Coordinates of C-alpha atoms in Angstrom, one line a residue:
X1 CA -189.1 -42.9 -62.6
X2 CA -185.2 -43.2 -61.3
X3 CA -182.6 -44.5 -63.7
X4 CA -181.3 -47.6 -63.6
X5 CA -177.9 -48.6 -65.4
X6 CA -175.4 -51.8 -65.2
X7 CA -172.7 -51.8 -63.1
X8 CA -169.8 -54.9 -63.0
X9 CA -168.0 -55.4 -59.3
X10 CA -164.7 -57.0 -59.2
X11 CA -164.1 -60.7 -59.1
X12 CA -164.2 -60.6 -54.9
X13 CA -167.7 -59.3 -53.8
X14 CA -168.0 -58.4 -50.3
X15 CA -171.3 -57.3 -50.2
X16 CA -174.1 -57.7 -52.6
X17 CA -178.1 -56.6 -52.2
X18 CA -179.2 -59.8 -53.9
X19 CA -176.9 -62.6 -53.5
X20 CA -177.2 -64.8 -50.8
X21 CA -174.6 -64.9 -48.0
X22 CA -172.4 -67.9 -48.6
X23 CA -171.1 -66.6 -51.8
X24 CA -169.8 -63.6 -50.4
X25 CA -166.5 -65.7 -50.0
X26 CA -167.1 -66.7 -53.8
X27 CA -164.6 -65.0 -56.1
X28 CA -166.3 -64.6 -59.4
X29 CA -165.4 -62.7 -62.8
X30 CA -167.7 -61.0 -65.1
X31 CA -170.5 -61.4 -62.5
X32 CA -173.1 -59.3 -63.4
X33 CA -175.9 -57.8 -60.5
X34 CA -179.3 -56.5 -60.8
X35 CA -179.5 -52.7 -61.5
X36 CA -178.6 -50.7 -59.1
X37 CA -180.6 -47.4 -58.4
X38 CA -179.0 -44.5 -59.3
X39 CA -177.7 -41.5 -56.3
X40 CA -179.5 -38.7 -57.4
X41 CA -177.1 -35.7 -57.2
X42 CA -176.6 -32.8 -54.6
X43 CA -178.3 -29.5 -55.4
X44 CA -176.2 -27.4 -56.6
X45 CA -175.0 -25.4 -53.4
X46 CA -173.4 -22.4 -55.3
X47 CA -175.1 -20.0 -57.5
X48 CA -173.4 -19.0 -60.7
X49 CA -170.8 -16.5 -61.5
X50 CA -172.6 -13.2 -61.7
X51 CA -172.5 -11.4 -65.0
X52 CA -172.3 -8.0 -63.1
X53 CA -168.9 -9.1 -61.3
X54 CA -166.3 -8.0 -63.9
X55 CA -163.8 -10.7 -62.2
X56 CA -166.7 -13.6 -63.0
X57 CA -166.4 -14.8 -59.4
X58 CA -169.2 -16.4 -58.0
X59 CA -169.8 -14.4 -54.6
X60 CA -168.9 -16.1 -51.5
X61 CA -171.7 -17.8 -49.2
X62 CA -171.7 -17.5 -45.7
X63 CA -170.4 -20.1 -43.9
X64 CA -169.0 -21.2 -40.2
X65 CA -166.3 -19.2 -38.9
X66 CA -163.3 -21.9 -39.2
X67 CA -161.7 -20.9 -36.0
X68 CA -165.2 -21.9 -33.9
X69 CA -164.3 -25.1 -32.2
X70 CA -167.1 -27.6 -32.3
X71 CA -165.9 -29.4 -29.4
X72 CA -165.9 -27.2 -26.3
X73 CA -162.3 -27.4 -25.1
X74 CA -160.6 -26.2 -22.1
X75 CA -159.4 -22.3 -22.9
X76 CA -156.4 -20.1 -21.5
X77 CA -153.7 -17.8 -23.0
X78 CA -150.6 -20.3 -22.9
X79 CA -153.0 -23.0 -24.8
X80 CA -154.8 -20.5 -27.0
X81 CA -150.8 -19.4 -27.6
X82 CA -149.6 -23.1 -28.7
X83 CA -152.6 -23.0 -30.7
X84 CA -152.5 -20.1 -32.4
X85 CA -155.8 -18.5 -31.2
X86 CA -154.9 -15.2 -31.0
X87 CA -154.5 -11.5 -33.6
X88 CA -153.6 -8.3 -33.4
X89 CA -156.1 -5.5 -32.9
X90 CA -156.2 -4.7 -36.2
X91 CA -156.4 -8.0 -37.7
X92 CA -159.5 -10.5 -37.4
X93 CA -159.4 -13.9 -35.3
X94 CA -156.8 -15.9 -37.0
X95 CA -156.4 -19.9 -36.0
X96 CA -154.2 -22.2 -37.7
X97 CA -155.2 -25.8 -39.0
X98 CA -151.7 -27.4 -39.5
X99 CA -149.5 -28.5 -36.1
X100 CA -146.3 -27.1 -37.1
X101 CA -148.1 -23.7 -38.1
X102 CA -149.4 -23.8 -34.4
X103 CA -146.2 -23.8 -33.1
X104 CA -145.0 -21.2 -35.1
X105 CA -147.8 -18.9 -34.3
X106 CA -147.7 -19.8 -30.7
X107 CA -143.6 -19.1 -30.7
X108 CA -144.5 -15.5 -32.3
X109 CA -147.0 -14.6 -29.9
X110 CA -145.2 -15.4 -27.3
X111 CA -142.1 -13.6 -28.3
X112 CA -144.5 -10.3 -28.9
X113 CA -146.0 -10.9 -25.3
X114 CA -142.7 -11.2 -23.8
X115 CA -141.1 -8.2 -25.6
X116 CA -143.7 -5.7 -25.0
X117 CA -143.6 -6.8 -21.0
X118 CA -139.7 -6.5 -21.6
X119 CA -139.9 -3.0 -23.0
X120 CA -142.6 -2.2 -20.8
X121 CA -140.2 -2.6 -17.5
X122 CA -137.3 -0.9 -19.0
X123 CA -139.6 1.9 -19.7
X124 CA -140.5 2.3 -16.1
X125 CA -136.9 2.1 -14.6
X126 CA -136.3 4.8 -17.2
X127 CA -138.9 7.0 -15.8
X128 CA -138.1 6.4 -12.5
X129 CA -134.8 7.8 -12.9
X130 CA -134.7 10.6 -15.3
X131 CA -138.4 11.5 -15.1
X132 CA -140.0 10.8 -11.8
X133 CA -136.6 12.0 -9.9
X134 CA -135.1 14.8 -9.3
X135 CA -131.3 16.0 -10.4
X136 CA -130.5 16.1 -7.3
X137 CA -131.6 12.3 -6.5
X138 CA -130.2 10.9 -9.7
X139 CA -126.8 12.6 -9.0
X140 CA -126.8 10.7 -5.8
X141 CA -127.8 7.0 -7.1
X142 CA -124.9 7.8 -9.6
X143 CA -122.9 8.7 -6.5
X144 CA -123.9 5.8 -4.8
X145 CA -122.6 3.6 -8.2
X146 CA -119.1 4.8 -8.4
X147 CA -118.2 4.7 -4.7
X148 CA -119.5 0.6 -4.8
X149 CA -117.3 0.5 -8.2
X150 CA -114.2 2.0 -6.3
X151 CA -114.8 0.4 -3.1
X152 CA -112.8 -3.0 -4.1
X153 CA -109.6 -4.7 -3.0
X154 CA -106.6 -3.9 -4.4
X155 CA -105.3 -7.0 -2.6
X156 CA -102.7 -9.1 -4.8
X157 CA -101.9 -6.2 -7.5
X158 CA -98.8 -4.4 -7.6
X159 CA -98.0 -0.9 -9.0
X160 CA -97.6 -1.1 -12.7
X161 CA -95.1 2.1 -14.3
X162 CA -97.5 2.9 -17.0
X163 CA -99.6 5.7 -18.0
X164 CA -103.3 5.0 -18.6
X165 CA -103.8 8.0 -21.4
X166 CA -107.4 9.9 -21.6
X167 CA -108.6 7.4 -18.7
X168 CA -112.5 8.1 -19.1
X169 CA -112.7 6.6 -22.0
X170 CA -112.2 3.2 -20.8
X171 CA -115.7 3.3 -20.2
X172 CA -118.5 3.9 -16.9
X173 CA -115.7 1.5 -14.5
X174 CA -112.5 3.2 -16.0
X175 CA -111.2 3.9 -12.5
X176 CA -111.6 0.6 -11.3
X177 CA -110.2 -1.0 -14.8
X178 CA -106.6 0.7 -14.0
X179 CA -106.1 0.3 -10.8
X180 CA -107.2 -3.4 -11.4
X181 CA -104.3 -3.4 -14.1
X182 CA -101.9 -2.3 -11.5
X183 CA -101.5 1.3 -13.4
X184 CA -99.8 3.7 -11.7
X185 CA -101.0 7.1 -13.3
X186 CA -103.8 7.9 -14.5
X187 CA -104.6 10.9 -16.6
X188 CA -108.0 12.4 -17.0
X189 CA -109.4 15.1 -19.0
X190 CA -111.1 17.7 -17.2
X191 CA -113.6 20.3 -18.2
X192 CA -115.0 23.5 -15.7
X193 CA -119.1 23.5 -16.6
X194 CA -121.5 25.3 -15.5
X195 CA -124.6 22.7 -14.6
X196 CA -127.2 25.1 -13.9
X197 CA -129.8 23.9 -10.9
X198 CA -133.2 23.0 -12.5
X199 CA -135.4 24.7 -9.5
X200 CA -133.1 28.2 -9.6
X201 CA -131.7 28.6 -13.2
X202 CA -130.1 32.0 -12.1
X203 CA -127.7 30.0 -9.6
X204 CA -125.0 28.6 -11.8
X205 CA -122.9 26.0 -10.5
X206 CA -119.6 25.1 -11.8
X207 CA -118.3 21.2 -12.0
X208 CA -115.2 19.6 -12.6
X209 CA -116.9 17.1 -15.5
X210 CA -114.9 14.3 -17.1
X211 CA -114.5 14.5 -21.1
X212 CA -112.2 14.2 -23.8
X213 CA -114.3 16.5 -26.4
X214 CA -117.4 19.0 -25.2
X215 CA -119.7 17.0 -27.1
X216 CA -118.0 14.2 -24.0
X217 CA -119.8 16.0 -21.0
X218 CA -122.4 14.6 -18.4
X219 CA -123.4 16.1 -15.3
X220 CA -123.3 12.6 -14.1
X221 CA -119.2 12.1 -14.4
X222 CA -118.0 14.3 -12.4
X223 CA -114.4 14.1 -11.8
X224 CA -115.9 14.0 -7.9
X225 CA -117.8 10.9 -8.5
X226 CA -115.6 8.8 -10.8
X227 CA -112.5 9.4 -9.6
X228 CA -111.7 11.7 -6.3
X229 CA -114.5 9.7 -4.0
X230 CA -113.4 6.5 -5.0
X231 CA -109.9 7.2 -4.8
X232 CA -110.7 8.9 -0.8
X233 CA -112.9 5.4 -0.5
X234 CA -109.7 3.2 -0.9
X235 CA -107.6 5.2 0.5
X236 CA -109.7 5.6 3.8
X237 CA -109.9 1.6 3.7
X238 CA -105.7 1.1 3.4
X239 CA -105.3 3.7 6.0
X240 CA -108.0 2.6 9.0
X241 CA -106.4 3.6 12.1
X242 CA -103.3 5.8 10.7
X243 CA -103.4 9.4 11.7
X244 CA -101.7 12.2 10.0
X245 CA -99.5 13.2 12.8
X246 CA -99.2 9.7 14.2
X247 CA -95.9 7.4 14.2
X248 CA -97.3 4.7 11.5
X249 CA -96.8 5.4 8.0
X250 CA -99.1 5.8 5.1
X251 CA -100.1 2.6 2.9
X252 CA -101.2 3.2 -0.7
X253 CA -103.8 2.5 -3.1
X254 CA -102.1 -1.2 -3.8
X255 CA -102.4 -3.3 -0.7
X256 CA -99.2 -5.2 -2.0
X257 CA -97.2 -2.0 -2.7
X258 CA -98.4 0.0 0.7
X259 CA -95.2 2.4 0.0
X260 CA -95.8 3.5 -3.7
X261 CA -97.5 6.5 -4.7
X262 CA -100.3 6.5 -7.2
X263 CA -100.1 9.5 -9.9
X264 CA -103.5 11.5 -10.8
X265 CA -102.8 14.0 -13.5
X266 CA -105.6 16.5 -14.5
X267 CA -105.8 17.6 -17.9
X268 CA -107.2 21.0 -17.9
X269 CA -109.2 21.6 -21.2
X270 CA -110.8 24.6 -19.9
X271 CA -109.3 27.9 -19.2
X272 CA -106.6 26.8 -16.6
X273 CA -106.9 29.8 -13.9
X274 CA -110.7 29.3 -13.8
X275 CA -110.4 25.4 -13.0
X276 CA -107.4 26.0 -10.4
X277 CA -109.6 27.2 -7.3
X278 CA -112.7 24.4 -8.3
X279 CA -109.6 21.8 -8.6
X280 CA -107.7 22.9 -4.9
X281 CA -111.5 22.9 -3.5
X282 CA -112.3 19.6 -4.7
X283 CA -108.9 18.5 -3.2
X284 CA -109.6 19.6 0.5
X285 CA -110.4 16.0 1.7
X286 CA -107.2 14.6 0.5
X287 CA -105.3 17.4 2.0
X288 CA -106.9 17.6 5.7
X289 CA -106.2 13.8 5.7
X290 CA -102.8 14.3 4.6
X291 CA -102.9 11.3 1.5
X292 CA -101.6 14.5 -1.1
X293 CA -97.6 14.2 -1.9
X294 CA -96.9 18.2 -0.8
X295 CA -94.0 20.4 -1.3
X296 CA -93.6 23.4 1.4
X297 CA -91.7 26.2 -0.8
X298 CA -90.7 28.1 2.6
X299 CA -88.7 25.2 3.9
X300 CA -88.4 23.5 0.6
X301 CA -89.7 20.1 2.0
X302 CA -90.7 17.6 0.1
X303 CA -93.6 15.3 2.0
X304 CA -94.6 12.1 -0.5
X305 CA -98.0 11.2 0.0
X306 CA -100.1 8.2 -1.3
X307 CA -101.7 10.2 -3.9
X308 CA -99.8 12.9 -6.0
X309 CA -101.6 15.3 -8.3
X310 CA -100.3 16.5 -11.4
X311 CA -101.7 19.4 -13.8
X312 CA -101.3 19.0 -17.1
X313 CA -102.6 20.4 -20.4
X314 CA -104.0 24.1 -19.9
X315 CA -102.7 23.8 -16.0
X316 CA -101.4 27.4 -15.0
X317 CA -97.2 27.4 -14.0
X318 CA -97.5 30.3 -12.1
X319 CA -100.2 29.0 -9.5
X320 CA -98.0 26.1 -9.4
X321 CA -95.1 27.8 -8.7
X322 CA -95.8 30.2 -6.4
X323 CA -98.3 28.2 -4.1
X324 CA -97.2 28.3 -0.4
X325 CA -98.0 24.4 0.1
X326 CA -97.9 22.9 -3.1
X327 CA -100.0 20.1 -3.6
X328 CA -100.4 20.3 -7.9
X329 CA -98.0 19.5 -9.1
X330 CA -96.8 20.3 -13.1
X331 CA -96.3 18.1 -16.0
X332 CA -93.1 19.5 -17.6
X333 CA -92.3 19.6 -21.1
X334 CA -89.8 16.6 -21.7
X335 CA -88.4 18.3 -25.2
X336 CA -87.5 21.1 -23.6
X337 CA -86.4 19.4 -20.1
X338 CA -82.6 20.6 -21.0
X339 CA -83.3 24.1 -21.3
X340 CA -84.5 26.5 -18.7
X341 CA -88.1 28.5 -18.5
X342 CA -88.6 31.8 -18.6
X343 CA -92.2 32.5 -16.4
X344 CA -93.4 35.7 -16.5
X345 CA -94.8 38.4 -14.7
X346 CA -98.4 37.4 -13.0
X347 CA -100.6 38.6 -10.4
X348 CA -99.1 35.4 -8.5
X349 CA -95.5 36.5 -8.7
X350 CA -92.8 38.3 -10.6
X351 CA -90.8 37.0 -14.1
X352 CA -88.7 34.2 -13.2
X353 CA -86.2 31.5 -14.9
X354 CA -87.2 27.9 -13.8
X355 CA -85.2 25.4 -13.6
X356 CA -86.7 21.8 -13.8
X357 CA -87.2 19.4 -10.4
X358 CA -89.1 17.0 -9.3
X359 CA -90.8 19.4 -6.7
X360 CA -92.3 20.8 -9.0
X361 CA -92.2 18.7 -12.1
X362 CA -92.2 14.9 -11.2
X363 CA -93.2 13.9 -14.2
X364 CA -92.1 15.1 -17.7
X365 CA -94.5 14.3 -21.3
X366 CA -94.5 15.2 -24.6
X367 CA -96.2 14.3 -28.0
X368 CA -93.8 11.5 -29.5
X369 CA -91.7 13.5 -32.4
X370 CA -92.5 12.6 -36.0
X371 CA -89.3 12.0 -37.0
X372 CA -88.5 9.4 -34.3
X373 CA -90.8 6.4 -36.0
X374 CA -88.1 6.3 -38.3
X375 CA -86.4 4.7 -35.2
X376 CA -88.7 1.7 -35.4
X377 CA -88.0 -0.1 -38.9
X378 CA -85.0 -2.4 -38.7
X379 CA -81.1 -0.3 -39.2
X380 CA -78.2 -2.8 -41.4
X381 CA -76.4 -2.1 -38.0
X382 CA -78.2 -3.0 -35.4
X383 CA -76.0 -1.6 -32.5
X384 CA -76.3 1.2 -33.8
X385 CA -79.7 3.3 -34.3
X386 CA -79.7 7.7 -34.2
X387 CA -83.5 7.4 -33.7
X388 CA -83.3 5.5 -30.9
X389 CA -80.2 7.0 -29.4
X390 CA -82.0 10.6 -29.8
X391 CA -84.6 9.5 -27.5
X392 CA -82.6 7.5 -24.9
X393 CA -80.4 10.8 -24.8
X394 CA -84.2 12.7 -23.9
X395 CA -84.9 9.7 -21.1
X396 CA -81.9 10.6 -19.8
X397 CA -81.6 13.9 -19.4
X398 CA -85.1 13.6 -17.2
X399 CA -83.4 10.4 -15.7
X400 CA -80.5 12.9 -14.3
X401 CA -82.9 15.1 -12.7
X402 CA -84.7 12.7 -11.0
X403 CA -87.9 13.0 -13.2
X404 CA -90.3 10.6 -15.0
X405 CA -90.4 10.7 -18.9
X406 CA -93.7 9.6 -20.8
X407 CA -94.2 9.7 -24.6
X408 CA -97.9 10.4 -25.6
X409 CA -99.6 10.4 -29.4
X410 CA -97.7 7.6 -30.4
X411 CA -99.3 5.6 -33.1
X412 CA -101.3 2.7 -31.7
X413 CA -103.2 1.2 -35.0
X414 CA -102.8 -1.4 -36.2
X415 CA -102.0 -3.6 -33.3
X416 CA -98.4 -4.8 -35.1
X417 CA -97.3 -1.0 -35.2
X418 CA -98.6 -0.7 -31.9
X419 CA -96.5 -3.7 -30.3
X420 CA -93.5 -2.2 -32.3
X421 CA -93.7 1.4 -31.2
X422 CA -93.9 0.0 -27.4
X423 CA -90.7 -1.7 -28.3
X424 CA -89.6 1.9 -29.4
X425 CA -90.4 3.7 -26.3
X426 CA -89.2 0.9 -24.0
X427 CA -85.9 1.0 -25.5
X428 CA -85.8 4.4 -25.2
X429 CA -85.7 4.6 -21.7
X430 CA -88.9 6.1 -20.5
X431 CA -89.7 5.7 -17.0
X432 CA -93.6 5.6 -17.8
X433 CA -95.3 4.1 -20.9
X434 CA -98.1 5.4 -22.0
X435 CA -101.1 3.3 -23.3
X436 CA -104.7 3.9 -24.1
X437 CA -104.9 -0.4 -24.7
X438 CA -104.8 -0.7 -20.9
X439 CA -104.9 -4.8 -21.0
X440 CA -102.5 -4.6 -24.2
X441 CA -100.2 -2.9 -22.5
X442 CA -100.0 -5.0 -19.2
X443 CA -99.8 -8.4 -20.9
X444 CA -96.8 -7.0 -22.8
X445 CA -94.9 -5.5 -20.3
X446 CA -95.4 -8.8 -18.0
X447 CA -93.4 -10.4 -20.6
X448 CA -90.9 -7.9 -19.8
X449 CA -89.7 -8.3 -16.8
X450 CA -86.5 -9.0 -15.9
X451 CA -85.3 -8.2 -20.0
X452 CA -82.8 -5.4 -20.0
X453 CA -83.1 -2.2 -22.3
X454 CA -80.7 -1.6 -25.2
X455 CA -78.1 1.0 -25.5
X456 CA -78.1 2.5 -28.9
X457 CA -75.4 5.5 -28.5

């Protein structure tokens, strides 16, 4: 027989098994109804905890997979995405019961989705250049690159009297940065390799590669490619129409300077006598088109050119020297521009004392002198600065010769010292500043224009 107990409602009944229907309106208090039969319990629907778990945890029962939807709904990966429906391999079927966990689960997978498809296609161009295609084929794509990078308009720049130091590290457009600048020399470092070919190993062949350090080197920048194609691109494209022996004159790399001569100066870091033929061979095109500034030594005539080369660094004198045409020109020594040079005995030539010219020396560098960034802190008389004088007395000896000066290795960090040392060397006369802050440099020298230099002697 069930149970039966008392139970007491609250004073408003809405529903009772026994009382008629009008007084279900009828608040009451203390009303008391029949007994009500008691809800037998649930059966108990989990076992106890075993006493051979040693946690005391009852084991679990099976029960419906949570992320089984028991209304069919429509299916696809951008809803099962929002909704969370999806795992990784090694993880079950995961689904997510709140909204805003949804979203988040959705956003991840999509982001996993999207990044593997990413790093899937970068994989492929990868392999499609350096794996599926020959040496041969890459070189030319990389070819193809740098004559679209130097085949721009120069249109609306004008030539800028300023060195752009250790040009290839500017970055892959380093070319195209200067000569957007309005800079007119440019010096490159220049190592002879030997790129050996991948089908015949045993047939080395040597390349003119672009790099301040050995660790620098690519096969794929090439002094060729980054800066002599480019350069015979432009010049080509200036010069439409103009023949070497023809009655027109030459125009320039600078559309809006068609008369001034751009300066290319070749560091040699390898051994210089090596480099010289791979450097006169790589220069043939310029020559046959007549764009190289030349110097015949028989009838010493000078014939300025659009283009003038200039060796530098481990560049040999003698070759330079005794060259019937000369088309390399040398980078003199500006500390020791007052004194003659003594060249030696070579299988070119005999011993002889050089005296400095522009045929053979238009430009003149050296490392700035220690001692002269005393010249840039502040003097009690102002008129009057040694430091400064020193080096205007150096500008001008090159000045009287008819040569270019440039200062290199001057301090440029921090960018204070930097602004003041280019305040040193443009008071010091210099016909070329040197700067590897090639935007740095033009800003500041825009704001000098039409300023006259100091005299400090």
């Amino acid at each position: 027989m069930l149970e039966t107990r008392q139970t007491s409602l609250p004073s408003l009944v809405l529903a009772s098994p026994s009382a008629p229907s009008a007084s279900l309106l009828v608040p009451e208090t203390n009303r008391t109804y029949g007994s009500i039969p008691h809800i037998p319990s649930l059966l108990q629907t989990q076992s106890p905890r075993s006493s051979s778990d040693p946690r005391g945890e009852r084991p679990p029962l099976p029960r419906i997979n949570s992320a089984t939807p028991l209304i069919p709904r429509s299916s696809g990966l951008y809803r099962d995405l929002r909704r969370g429906h999806w795992h990784f391999p090694w993880q079950g079927h995961r689904n997510c019961r709140k909204q805003r966990s949804c979203r988040a689960s959705g956003l991840t997978g999509s982001i996993v989705i999207m990044t593997g498809m990413l790093l899937g296609l970068v994989l492929g161009v990868m392999l499609w250049v350096y794996g599926w295609m020959g040496r041969e084929e890459r070189l030319s794509v990389f070819d193809l690159m740098s004559f679209i990078d130097g085949n721009f308009s120069t249109k609306g720049i004008k030539k800028m009297w300023a060195c752009s130091h250790n040009d290839e590290m500017q970055g892959q457009n380093a070319l195209s940065l200067a000569l957007s600048l309005g800079y007119g020399w440019i010096e490159v470092d220049t190592h002879l390799a030997a790129t050996p070919p991948k089908h015949h190993p045993d047939h080395v062949t040597w390349t003119l590669l672009t790099g301040h350090d050995l660790a620098d080197l690519d096969p794929r920048k090439s002094l060729k490619m980054l800066y002599l194609d480019p350069l015979l691109a432009i010049l080509d494209m200036n010069n439409e129409g103009w023949g070497k022996d023809g009655g027109e004159e030459w125009n320039g790399v600078y559309e809006d300077d068609p008369r001034e001569e751009v300066v290319l100066m070749i560091d040699m870091k390898s051994d210089g006598d090596e480099t010289w033929p791979h450097l006169q061979k790589a220069l043939e095109p310029f020559l046959a088109k007549g764009y190289l500034t030349t110097y015949n030594t028989t009838s010493q005539t000078l014939s300025p050119g659009p283009l003038t080369i200039v060796g530098t660094g481990n560049t040999p004198l003698h070759q330079v020297f005794y060259a019937p045409l000369r088309y390399i020109f040398f980078d003199a020594p500006l500390v020791d521009l007052h004194k003659p040079h003594h060249l030696p005995a070579t299988p070119s030539g005999p011993a002889v004392t050089i005296e400095w010219s522009p045929s053979l020396s238009p430009i003149a560098s050296s490392k700035f002198p220690l001692q002269y960034y005393l010249a840039a802190p502040p003097t009690p008389f102002p008129a009057y600065n040694p430091f400064l004088c020193n080096l205007q007395l150096t500008a001008a000896v090159a000045h009287e010769k008819g040569i270019q000066s440039r200062w290199w290795g001057v301090l440029h960090k921090p960018g204070w010292a930097r602004r003041r040392m280019w305040e040193v060397v443009w008071q010091s006369g210099v016909g070329v500043v040197n700067a590897d802050e090639l935007g740095g440099l033009e800003s500041w020298l825009e704001g000098k224009k039409g300023v006259e230099r100091e005299g400090f002697c």
